[in-house]
Coordinates of N, CA and C and ligand atoms in Angstrom, one line a residue:
M8 N -29.2 -8.5 -25.9 CA -28.9 -7.4 -25.0 C -28.5 -6.1 -25.8
L9 N -28.9 -4.9 -25.3 CA -28.4 -3.7 -25.9 C -27.3 -3.1 -25.0
N10 N -26.1 -3.0 -25.5 CA -25.0 -2.5 -24.6 C -24.4 -1.2 -25.3
I11 N -24.5 -0.1 -24.5 CA -24.0 1.2 -25.0 C -23.0 1.7 -24.1
V12 N -22.0 2.4 -24.7 CA -21.0 3.2 -23.9 C -21.3 4.6 -24.1
L13 N -21.6 5.4 -23.0 CA -21.7 6.8 -23.2 C -20.4 7.5 -22.8
F14 N -19.9 8.3 -23.7 CA -18.5 8.7 -23.6 C -18.5 10.3 -23.6
G15 N -17.4 10.9 -23.0 CA -17.3 12.3 -23.1 C -16.5 12.8 -22.0
P16 N -16.1 14.1 -22.0 CA -15.2 14.7 -21.0 C -16.0 14.9 -19.7
P17 N -15.3 15.2 -18.6 CA -16.0 15.4 -17.3 C -17.0 16.6 -17.5
G18 N -18.2 16.3 -17.0 CA -19.3 17.4 -17.1 C -20.0 17.4 -18.4
A19 N -19.7 16.4 -19.3 CA -20.4 16.4 -20.6 C -21.9 16.1 -20.5
G20 N -22.3 15.5 -19.4 CA -23.7 15.1 -19.2 C -23.9 13.6 -19.3
K21 N -22.8 12.9 -19.1 CA -23.0 11.4 -19.2 C -24.0 10.9 -18.1
G22 N -23.8 11.3 -16.9 CA -24.7 10.9 -15.8 C -26.1 11.3 -16.1
T23 N -26.3 12.6 -16.5 CA -27.6 13.1 -16.7 C -28.3 12.3 -17.8
Q24 N -27.6 12.1 -18.9 CA -28.3 11.4 -20.0 C -28.4 9.9 -19.8
S25 N -27.5 9.3 -19.0 CA -27.6 7.9 -18.7 C -28.9 7.5 -18.0
E26 N -29.3 8.4 -17.1 CA -30.5 8.1 -16.3 C -31.7 8.0 -17.2
K27 N -31.7 8.9 -18.2 CA -32.8 8.9 -19.2 C -32.8 7.7 -20.1
I28 N -31.6 7.3 -20.5 CA -31.4 6.2 -21.4 C -31.8 4.9 -20.7
Q29 N -31.4 4.8 -19.4 CA -31.7 3.6 -18.6 C -33.2 3.4 -18.6
T30 N -34.0 4.5 -18.3 CA -35.4 4.4 -18.2 C -36.0 4.0 -19.6
K31 N -35.6 4.7 -20.6 CA -36.3 4.5 -21.9 C -36.0 3.0 -22.4
Y32 N -34.8 2.6 -22.3 CA -34.4 1.3 -22.9 C -34.4 0.1 -21.9
N33 N -34.7 0.4 -20.6 CA -34.8 -0.6 -19.6 C -33.4 -1.3 -19.4
L34 N -32.4 -0.5 -19.2 CA -31.0 -1.0 -19.1 C -30.5 -0.9 -17.7
I35 N -29.4 -1.5 -17.4 CA -28.7 -1.3 -16.1 C -27.7 -0.2 -16.3
H36 N -27.8 0.8 -15.4 CA -26.9 2.0 -15.5 C -25.7 1.7 -14.7
L37 N -24.5 1.5 -15.4 CA -23.3 1.2 -14.7 C -22.4 2.4 -14.8
S38 N -22.4 3.2 -13.7 CA -21.6 4.4 -13.7 C -20.4 4.1 -12.7
T39 N -19.2 4.1 -13.2 CA -18.1 3.8 -12.3 C -17.9 5.0 -11.3
G40 N -18.2 6.2 -11.7 CA -18.1 7.3 -10.7 C -19.1 7.1 -9.6
D41 N -20.3 6.8 -9.9 CA -21.4 6.6 -8.9 C -21.0 5.4 -8.0
L42 N -20.5 4.3 -8.6 CA -20.1 3.1 -7.8 C -19.0 3.5 -6.8
F43 N -18.0 4.3 -7.3 CA -16.9 4.8 -6.3 C -17.5 5.6 -5.2
R44 N -18.4 6.5 -5.6 CA -19.0 7.4 -4.5 C -19.8 6.6 -3.5
K45 N -20.5 5.5 -4.0 CA -21.2 4.7 -3.1 C -20.3 4.0 -2.1
H46 N -19.2 3.4 -2.7 CA -18.2 2.8 -1.8 C -17.7 3.8 -0.8
L47 N -17.4 5.0 -1.3 CA -16.9 6.0 -0.4 C -17.9 6.3 0.8
S48 N -19.1 6.4 0.4 CA -20.1 6.8 1.5 C -20.3 5.7 2.5
E49 N -20.0 4.4 2.0 CA -20.1 3.3 2.9 C -18.8 3.0 3.6
G50 N -17.8 3.8 3.3 CA -16.5 3.6 4.0 C -15.7 2.3 3.7
T51 N -16.0 1.7 2.5 CA -15.3 0.5 2.1 C -13.8 0.7 1.8
E52 N -13.0 -0.4 1.8 CA -11.6 -0.2 1.5 C -11.4 0.3 0.1
L53 N -12.3 -0.2 -0.8 CA -12.2 0.2 -2.2 C -12.5 1.7 -2.3
G54 N -13.5 2.2 -1.6 CA -13.9 3.6 -1.6 C -12.7 4.5 -1.1
I55 N -12.1 4.0 0.0 CA -11.0 4.8 0.6 C -9.8 4.9 -0.4
E56 N -9.6 3.7 -1.1 CA -8.5 3.7 -2.1 C -8.8 4.7 -3.3
A57 N -10.1 4.7 -3.7 CA -10.4 5.5 -4.9 C -10.4 7.0 -4.5
Q58 N -10.8 7.3 -3.3 CA -11.0 8.8 -2.9 C -9.8 9.6 -3.3
K59 N -8.6 9.2 -3.0 CA -7.4 10.0 -3.2 C -7.2 10.4 -4.6
F60 N -7.6 9.5 -5.5 CA -7.5 9.8 -6.9 C -8.6 10.7 -7.4
M61 N -9.8 10.4 -7.0 CA -11.0 11.2 -7.4 C -10.9 12.6 -6.9
D62 N -10.5 12.8 -5.7 CA -10.5 14.2 -5.2 C -9.6 15.1 -6.0
E63 N -8.5 14.5 -6.5 CA -7.6 15.3 -7.3 C -7.9 15.4 -8.8
G64 N -9.0 14.6 -9.2 CA -9.4 14.6 -10.6 C -8.5 13.7 -11.4
N65 N -7.8 12.7 -10.7 CA -7.0 11.7 -11.5 C -7.9 10.4 -11.6
L66 N -7.4 9.5 -12.5 CA -8.1 8.3 -12.7 C -7.7 7.3 -11.6
V67 N -8.7 6.5 -11.2 CA -8.5 5.4 -10.3 C -7.8 4.3 -11.0
P68 N -6.8 3.6 -10.4 CA -6.1 2.6 -11.1 C -7.0 1.5 -11.8
D69 N -6.6 1.1 -13.0 CA -7.4 0.2 -13.8 C -7.8 -1.1 -13.0
R70 N -6.9 -1.7 -12.3 CA -7.2 -3.0 -11.6 C -8.4 -2.8 -10.7
V71 N -8.5 -1.6 -10.0 CA -9.6 -1.4 -9.1 C -10.9 -1.3 -9.9
V72 N -10.8 -0.5 -11.0 CA -12.0 -0.2 -11.8 C -12.6 -1.5 -12.4
I73 N -11.7 -2.2 -13.1 CA -12.1 -3.4 -13.9 C -12.7 -4.4 -13.0
G74 N -12.1 -4.7 -11.8 CA -12.7 -5.7 -10.9 C -14.1 -5.3 -10.5
M75 N -14.3 -4.0 -10.2 CA -15.6 -3.6 -9.8 C -16.7 -3.7 -10.9
V76 N -16.3 -3.4 -12.1 CA -17.2 -3.5 -13.3 C -17.6 -5.0 -13.5
E77 N -16.6 -5.8 -13.5 CA -16.8 -7.2 -13.8 C -17.8 -7.8 -12.8
E78 N -17.7 -7.4 -11.6 CA -18.7 -7.9 -10.5 C -20.1 -7.5 -10.9
K79 N -20.2 -6.2 -11.3 CA -21.5 -5.6 -11.5 C -22.2 -6.3 -12.8
I80 N -21.3 -6.6 -13.8 CA -21.9 -7.3 -15.0 C -22.3 -8.7 -14.6
A81 N -21.5 -9.4 -13.9 CA -21.8 -10.8 -13.5 C -23.1 -10.9 -12.7
D82 N -23.3 -9.8 -11.9 CA -24.5 -9.8 -11.0 C -25.8 -9.5 -11.8
N83 N -25.7 -9.1 -13.1 CA -26.9 -8.6 -13.8 C -27.0 -9.2 -15.2
M84 N -26.6 -10.5 -15.3 CA -26.7 -11.2 -16.6 C -28.1 -11.4 -17.1
D85 N -29.1 -11.2 -16.3 CA -30.5 -11.4 -16.8 C -31.0 -10.0 -17.3
A86 N -30.2 -9.0 -17.3 CA -30.7 -7.6 -17.7 C -31.0 -7.5 -19.2
N87 N -31.7 -6.5 -19.7 CA -31.9 -6.2 -21.1 C -30.6 -5.7 -21.7
G88 N -29.7 -5.2 -20.9 CA -28.4 -4.6 -21.4 C -27.9 -3.6 -20.4
F89 N -26.8 -3.0 -20.8 CA -26.1 -2.0 -19.9 C -25.8 -0.7 -20.6
I90 N -25.9 0.4 -19.8 CA -25.4 1.7 -20.3 C -24.2 1.9 -19.5
F91 N -23.0 1.9 -20.1 CA -21.7 2.1 -19.4 C -21.5 3.6 -19.4
D92 N -21.4 4.2 -18.2 CA -21.2 5.7 -18.1 C -19.9 5.9 -17.3
G93 N -19.0 6.6 -18.1 CA -17.7 6.9 -17.5 C -16.7 5.7 -17.5
F94 N -17.1 4.7 -18.2 CA -16.2 3.5 -18.4 C -16.5 2.9 -19.8
P95 N -15.4 2.5 -20.5 CA -14.0 2.6 -20.2 C -13.4 4.0 -20.4
R96 N -12.4 4.3 -19.6 CA -11.7 5.6 -19.6 C -10.2 5.4 -20.0
T97 N -9.7 4.2 -20.2 CA -8.4 3.9 -20.6 C -8.4 2.7 -21.6
I98 N -7.3 2.6 -22.4 CA -7.3 1.5 -23.3 C -7.4 0.1 -22.6
P99 N -6.6 -0.1 -21.5 CA -6.7 -1.4 -20.8 C -8.2 -1.7 -20.3
Q100 N -8.9 -0.6 -19.9 CA -10.3 -0.8 -19.5 C -11.1 -1.2 -20.7
A101 N -10.9 -0.6 -21.9 CA -11.7 -0.9 -23.1 C -11.4 -2.3 -23.5
E102 N -10.2 -2.7 -23.5 CA -9.8 -4.1 -23.9 C -10.5 -5.1 -22.9
S103 N -10.4 -4.8 -21.6 CA -11.0 -5.7 -20.6 C -12.5 -5.8 -20.8
L104 N -13.1 -4.7 -21.1 CA -14.6 -4.7 -21.3 C -14.9 -5.6 -22.5
D105 N -14.2 -5.4 -23.6 CA -14.5 -6.3 -24.8 C -14.3 -7.8 -24.4
E106 N -13.3 -8.1 -23.6 CA -13.0 -9.5 -23.2 C -14.2 -10.0 -22.4
M107 N -14.6 -9.2 -21.4 CA -15.7 -9.6 -20.5 C -16.9 -9.9 -21.3
L108 N -17.2 -9.0 -22.2 CA -18.5 -9.1 -22.9 C -18.5 -10.1 -24.0
S109 N -17.3 -10.2 -24.7 CA -17.3 -11.2 -25.8 C -17.3 -12.6 -25.2
G110 N -16.7 -12.8 -24.1 CA -16.7 -14.1 -23.4 C -18.2 -14.5 -23.1
R111 N -19.0 -13.5 -22.9 CA -20.5 -13.8 -22.6 C -21.3 -13.6 -23.8
N112 N -20.7 -13.3 -25.0 CA -21.4 -13.1 -26.2 C -22.4 -12.0 -26.2
I113 N -22.1 -10.9 -25.6 CA -23.0 -9.7 -25.5 C -22.1 -8.4 -25.8
P114 N -21.8 -8.2 -27.1 CA -20.9 -7.1 -27.4 C -21.5 -5.7 -27.2
I115 N -20.6 -4.7 -27.2 CA -21.0 -3.3 -27.2 C -21.5 -3.0 -28.6
Q116 N -22.7 -2.4 -28.8 CA -23.2 -2.1 -30.1 C -22.7 -0.7 -30.6
V117 N -22.7 0.3 -29.6 CA -22.3 1.6 -30.0 C -21.7 2.4 -28.8
M118 N -20.7 3.2 -29.2 CA -20.3 4.2 -28.2 C -20.8 5.6 -28.7
V119 N -21.6 6.3 -27.8 CA -22.0 7.6 -28.2 C -21.2 8.6 -27.4
S120 N -20.5 9.5 -28.1 CA -19.6 10.5 -27.5 C -20.3 11.9 -27.5
L121 N -20.3 12.5 -26.3 CA -20.9 13.8 -26.2 C -19.9 14.9 -26.4
D122 N -20.1 15.7 -27.4 CA -19.1 16.7 -27.8 C -19.4 18.0 -27.1
V123 N -18.6 18.5 -26.2 CA -18.8 19.7 -25.4 C -17.5 20.5 -25.3
P124 N -17.5 21.8 -25.6 CA -16.3 22.6 -25.5 C -15.8 22.8 -24.1
D125 N -14.5 23.0 -23.9 CA -13.9 23.0 -22.5 C -14.6 24.1 -21.6
D126 N -14.9 25.3 -22.2 CA -15.4 26.4 -21.4 C -16.8 26.1 -20.8
E127 N -17.6 25.4 -21.7 CA -18.9 24.9 -21.2 C -18.7 23.9 -20.1
L128 N -17.8 23.0 -20.2 CA -17.5 22.0 -19.1 C -17.2 22.7 -17.8
R129 N -16.3 23.7 -17.9 CA -15.8 24.4 -16.7 C -17.1 25.0 -16.0
T130 N -17.9 25.7 -16.8 CA -19.0 26.4 -16.3 C -20.0 25.4 -15.6
R131 N -20.3 24.3 -16.2 CA -21.2 23.3 -15.7 C -20.7 22.7 -14.4
L132 N -19.4 22.4 -14.4 CA -18.8 21.7 -13.2 C -18.7 22.7 -12.0
L133 N -18.3 23.9 -12.3 CA -18.2 24.9 -11.2 C -19.6 25.1 -10.6
L134 N -20.6 25.2 -11.5 CA -22.0 25.3 -11.0 C -22.4 24.2 -10.1
R135 N -22.1 22.9 -10.6 CA -22.5 21.8 -9.8 C -21.8 21.8 -8.5
G136 N -20.5 22.3 -8.5 CA -19.7 22.3 -7.3 C -20.3 23.1 -6.2
E137 N -21.2 24.1 -6.5 CA -21.8 24.9 -5.5 C -22.8 24.1 -4.6
T138 N -23.3 23.0 -5.2 CA -24.2 22.2 -4.4 C -23.8 20.7 -4.2
S139 N -22.9 20.2 -5.0 CA -22.7 18.7 -5.0 C -21.9 18.2 -3.9
G140 N -21.1 19.1 -3.3 CA -20.2 18.7 -2.2 C -19.1 17.8 -2.7
R141 N -18.9 17.7 -4.1 CA -17.9 16.9 -4.6 C -16.6 17.7 -4.6
A142 N -15.5 17.1 -4.0 CA -14.2 17.8 -3.9 C -13.7 18.1 -5.3
D143 N -14.0 17.2 -6.3 CA -13.4 17.3 -7.6 C -14.1 18.4 -8.5
D144 N -15.3 18.9 -8.0 CA -16.0 20.0 -8.7 C -15.7 21.4 -8.1
Q145 N -14.9 21.4 -7.1 CA -14.9 22.6 -6.3 C -13.9 23.7 -6.6
N146 N -12.9 23.4 -7.5 CA -12.1 24.5 -7.9 C -11.6 24.3 -9.3
E147 N -11.2 25.4 -9.9 CA -10.9 25.4 -11.3 C -9.6 24.5 -11.6
E148 N -8.7 24.5 -10.7 CA -7.5 23.8 -10.9 C -7.8 22.3 -11.0
K149 N -8.7 21.8 -10.2 CA -9.0 20.3 -10.2 C -9.8 20.0 -11.5
I150 N -10.7 21.0 -11.8 CA -11.5 20.8 -13.1 C -10.6 20.7 -14.3
N151 N -9.6 21.7 -14.3 CA -8.6 21.7 -15.4 C -7.8 20.4 -15.5
N152 N -7.5 19.9 -14.3 CA -6.7 18.6 -14.3 C -7.6 17.5 -14.9
R153 N -8.9 17.5 -14.5 CA -9.8 16.4 -15.1 C -9.9 16.5 -16.6
I154 N -9.9 17.7 -17.1 CA -10.0 17.9 -18.6 C -8.7 17.5 -19.2
R155 N -7.6 17.8 -18.6 CA -6.3 17.4 -19.1 C -6.1 15.8 -19.1
V156 N -6.5 15.2 -18.0 CA -6.5 13.7 -17.9 C -7.3 13.1 -19.0
Y157 N -8.5 13.7 -19.2 CA -9.4 13.2 -20.3 C -8.7 13.2 -21.6
K158 N -8.1 14.4 -21.9 CA -7.4 14.5 -23.2 C -6.2 13.5 -23.4
E159 N -5.5 13.4 -22.3 CA -4.3 12.5 -22.4 C -4.6 11.1 -22.3
E160 N -5.5 10.7 -21.4 CA -5.6 9.2 -21.1 C -6.9 8.6 -21.7
T161 N -7.9 9.5 -21.9 CA -9.2 8.9 -22.2 C -9.6 9.0 -23.7
I162 N -9.2 10.1 -24.4 CA -9.5 10.3 -25.8 C -9.0 9.0 -26.6
P163 N -7.9 8.4 -26.3 CA -7.5 7.2 -27.1 C -8.6 6.1 -27.1
V164 N -9.5 6.1 -26.1 CA -10.5 5.1 -26.1 C -11.5 5.3 -27.2
A165 N -11.8 6.6 -27.5 CA -12.7 6.9 -28.7 C -12.1 6.3 -29.9
E166 N -10.8 6.5 -30.1 CA -10.1 6.0 -31.3 C -10.2 4.4 -31.4
F167 N -10.2 3.8 -30.2 CA -10.3 2.3 -30.1 C -11.7 1.9 -30.7
Y168 N -12.7 2.6 -30.3 CA -14.1 2.3 -30.8 C -14.2 2.7 -32.3
Q169 N -13.6 3.8 -32.7 CA -13.7 4.3 -34.1 C -13.1 3.2 -35.0
K170 N -12.0 2.6 -34.6 CA -11.4 1.6 -35.4 C -12.2 0.4 -35.7
T171 N -13.1 0.1 -34.7 CA -14.0 -1.1 -34.8 C -15.4 -0.7 -35.3
G172 N -15.5 0.6 -35.8 CA -16.8 1.0 -36.4 C -18.0 1.1 -35.4
R173 N -17.6 1.4 -34.2 CA -18.7 1.5 -33.2 C -18.9 2.9 -32.5
Y174 N -18.3 3.9 -33.2 CA -18.2 5.2 -32.6 C -19.1 6.2 -33.3
Q175 N -19.9 7.0 -32.5 CA -20.8 8.0 -33.0 C -20.6 9.2 -32.1
S176 N -20.3 10.4 -32.7 CA -20.2 11.6 -31.9 C -21.4 12.5 -32.1
I177 N -21.9 13.1 -31.0 CA -23.0 14.0 -31.2 C -22.8 15.3 -30.4
N178 N -23.5 16.4 -30.8 CA -23.3 17.6 -30.1 C -24.0 17.6 -28.7
G179 N -23.1 17.8 -27.7 CA -23.6 17.7 -26.3 C -24.0 19.0 -25.7
V180 N -24.2 20.1 -26.6 CA -24.6 21.4 -26.1 C -26.0 21.6 -26.5
G181 N -26.8 22.1 -25.6 CA -28.3 22.4 -25.9 C -29.1 21.9 -24.7
S182 N -30.4 21.8 -24.9 CA -31.2 21.4 -23.8 C -31.1 19.9 -23.5
I183 N -31.3 19.5 -22.3 CA -31.1 18.1 -21.9 C -32.0 17.2 -22.8
E184 N -33.3 17.7 -23.1 CA -34.2 16.9 -24.0 C -33.7 16.8 -25.4
D185 N -33.2 17.9 -25.9 CA -32.7 17.9 -27.3 C -31.5 16.9 -27.5
I186 N -30.6 16.9 -26.5 CA -29.5 16.0 -26.5 C -29.9 14.6 -26.4
F187 N -30.9 14.4 -25.5 CA -31.5 13.0 -25.4 C -32.0 12.5 -26.7
D188 N -32.8 13.4 -27.4 CA -33.3 13.0 -28.7 C -32.2 12.6 -29.7
R189 N -31.1 13.4 -29.7 CA -30.0 13.0 -30.6 C -29.4 11.7 -30.2
I190 N -29.3 11.4 -28.9 CA -28.7 10.1 -28.5 C -29.6 9.0 -28.9
C191 N -30.9 9.2 -28.7 CA -31.9 8.1 -29.0 C -31.9 7.8 -30.5
S192 N -31.8 8.9 -31.4 CA -31.7 8.6 -32.8 C -30.5 7.8 -33.2
T193 N -29.4 8.1 -32.5 CA -28.1 7.3 -32.8 C -28.3 5.9 -32.4
I194 N -28.9 5.7 -31.2 CA -29.1 4.3 -30.7 C -30.0 3.5 -31.6
D195 N -31.1 4.2 -32.0 CA -32.2 3.5 -32.8 C -31.7 3.2 -34.2
S196 N -30.7 4.0 -34.7 CA -30.3 3.7 -36.1 C -29.0 2.9 -36.2
R197 N -28.6 2.3 -35.0 CA -27.4 1.5 -35.0 C -27.5 0.3 -35.9
Ligands
B4P218 P1 -17.8 10.7 -13.1 O1 -18.7 10.4 -11.9 O2 -17.9 9.7 -14.3 O3 -18.2 12.1 -13.4 P2 -18.1 13.3 -14.5 O4 -17.2 12.9 -15.6 O5 -17.7 14.4 -13.6 O6 -19.5 13.7 -15.0 P3 -20.6 13.5 -16.1 O7 -20.2 13.6 -17.5 O8 -21.4 12.2 -15.7 O9 -21.5 14.8 -15.9 P4 -22.9 15.1 -15.4 O10 -24.0 14.4 -16.2 O11 -23.0 14.8 -13.9 O12 -16.2 10.6 -12.6 C1 -15.7 11.2 -11.4 C2 -14.3 10.6 -11.1 O13 -14.4 9.2 -10.8 C3 -13.3 10.7 -12.2 O14 -12.6 12.0 -12.2 C4 -12.3 9.6 -11.7 O15 -11.5 10.0 -10.6 C5 -13.2 8.5 -11.2 N1 -13.6 7.5 -12.2 C6 -14.8 7.3 -12.7 N2 -14.8 6.3 -13.6 C7 -13.5 5.9 -13.8 C8 -12.8 5.0 -14.6 N3 -13.5 4.3 -15.5 N4 -11.5 4.9 -14.5 C9 -10.8 5.6 -13.6 N5 -11.4 6.5 -12.8 C10 -12.7 6.7 -12.9 O16 -23.1 16.6 -15.7 C11 -22.3 17.6 -15.1 C12 -23.1 18.8 -14.8 O17 -23.6 19.4 -16.0 C13 -24.3 18.5 -13.9 O18 -24.4 19.5 -13.0 C14 -25.5 18.6 -14.9 O19 -26.7 19.1 -14.2 C15 -25.0 19.6 -15.9 N6 -25.6 19.4 -17.3 C16 -25.8 18.1 -17.8 N7 -26.3 18.3 -19.1 C17 -26.4 19.6 -19.3 C18 -26.8 20.4 -20.4 N8 -27.3 19.9 -21.5 N9 -26.8 21.8 -20.3 C19 -26.3 22.4 -19.1 N10 -25.9 21.7 -18.1 C20 -25.9 20.3 -18.1

């Protein structure tokens, strides 16, 4: 199995690039943000619980996220591998993912981190907010909160992967195709 974590701040392009990676390497795209939005659109209890955190740009509690991911992995054990998009976002999530995967003998080979300056993130998210209908994209205050939460709660996850030699950072500014080529080179040289 090929298992990759795509990492980066909100608006770095994780969702955009994950779709391309999924197609090229024939992987299951596991986006926790997309899963929450699906639950929300179906009006499930989990979706309703997640919404209040997402709308403000805060992280959904670990126990909710981890249970949802575990279920998705268990349902897809015959896959070629997984691209984890937006997960893990906290150290407990990273530890749980390692436990889930090492128990099944399918470790994460590499975390690819998209490096994008804050001003570019704000510009991209405000632009998406004009059409996405996402409450968390619609004003600068919420976007700034998401960037702050990323720096305080999520950056330590990169250090966790760095310590175990599985971290690669790439420039996330440029055309979508150029960034995709950089990601593929990193994956192929792992
Ligand atoms: P996510 O759905 O993961 O969303 P994201 O961080 O906003 O976006 P992403 O980086 O995927 O950006 P995209 O490609 O769309 O999270 C939403 C919320 O869900 C979180 O705030 C949190 O509340 C909750 N959540 C999710 N996972 C969680 C977890 N594990 N634990 C706790 N809570 C969790 O790109 C953004 C925009 O940029 C798009 O409009 C795109 O078209 C544009 N773009 C992409 N690449 C570009 C490029 N190269 N140049 C210019 N624009 C580009």
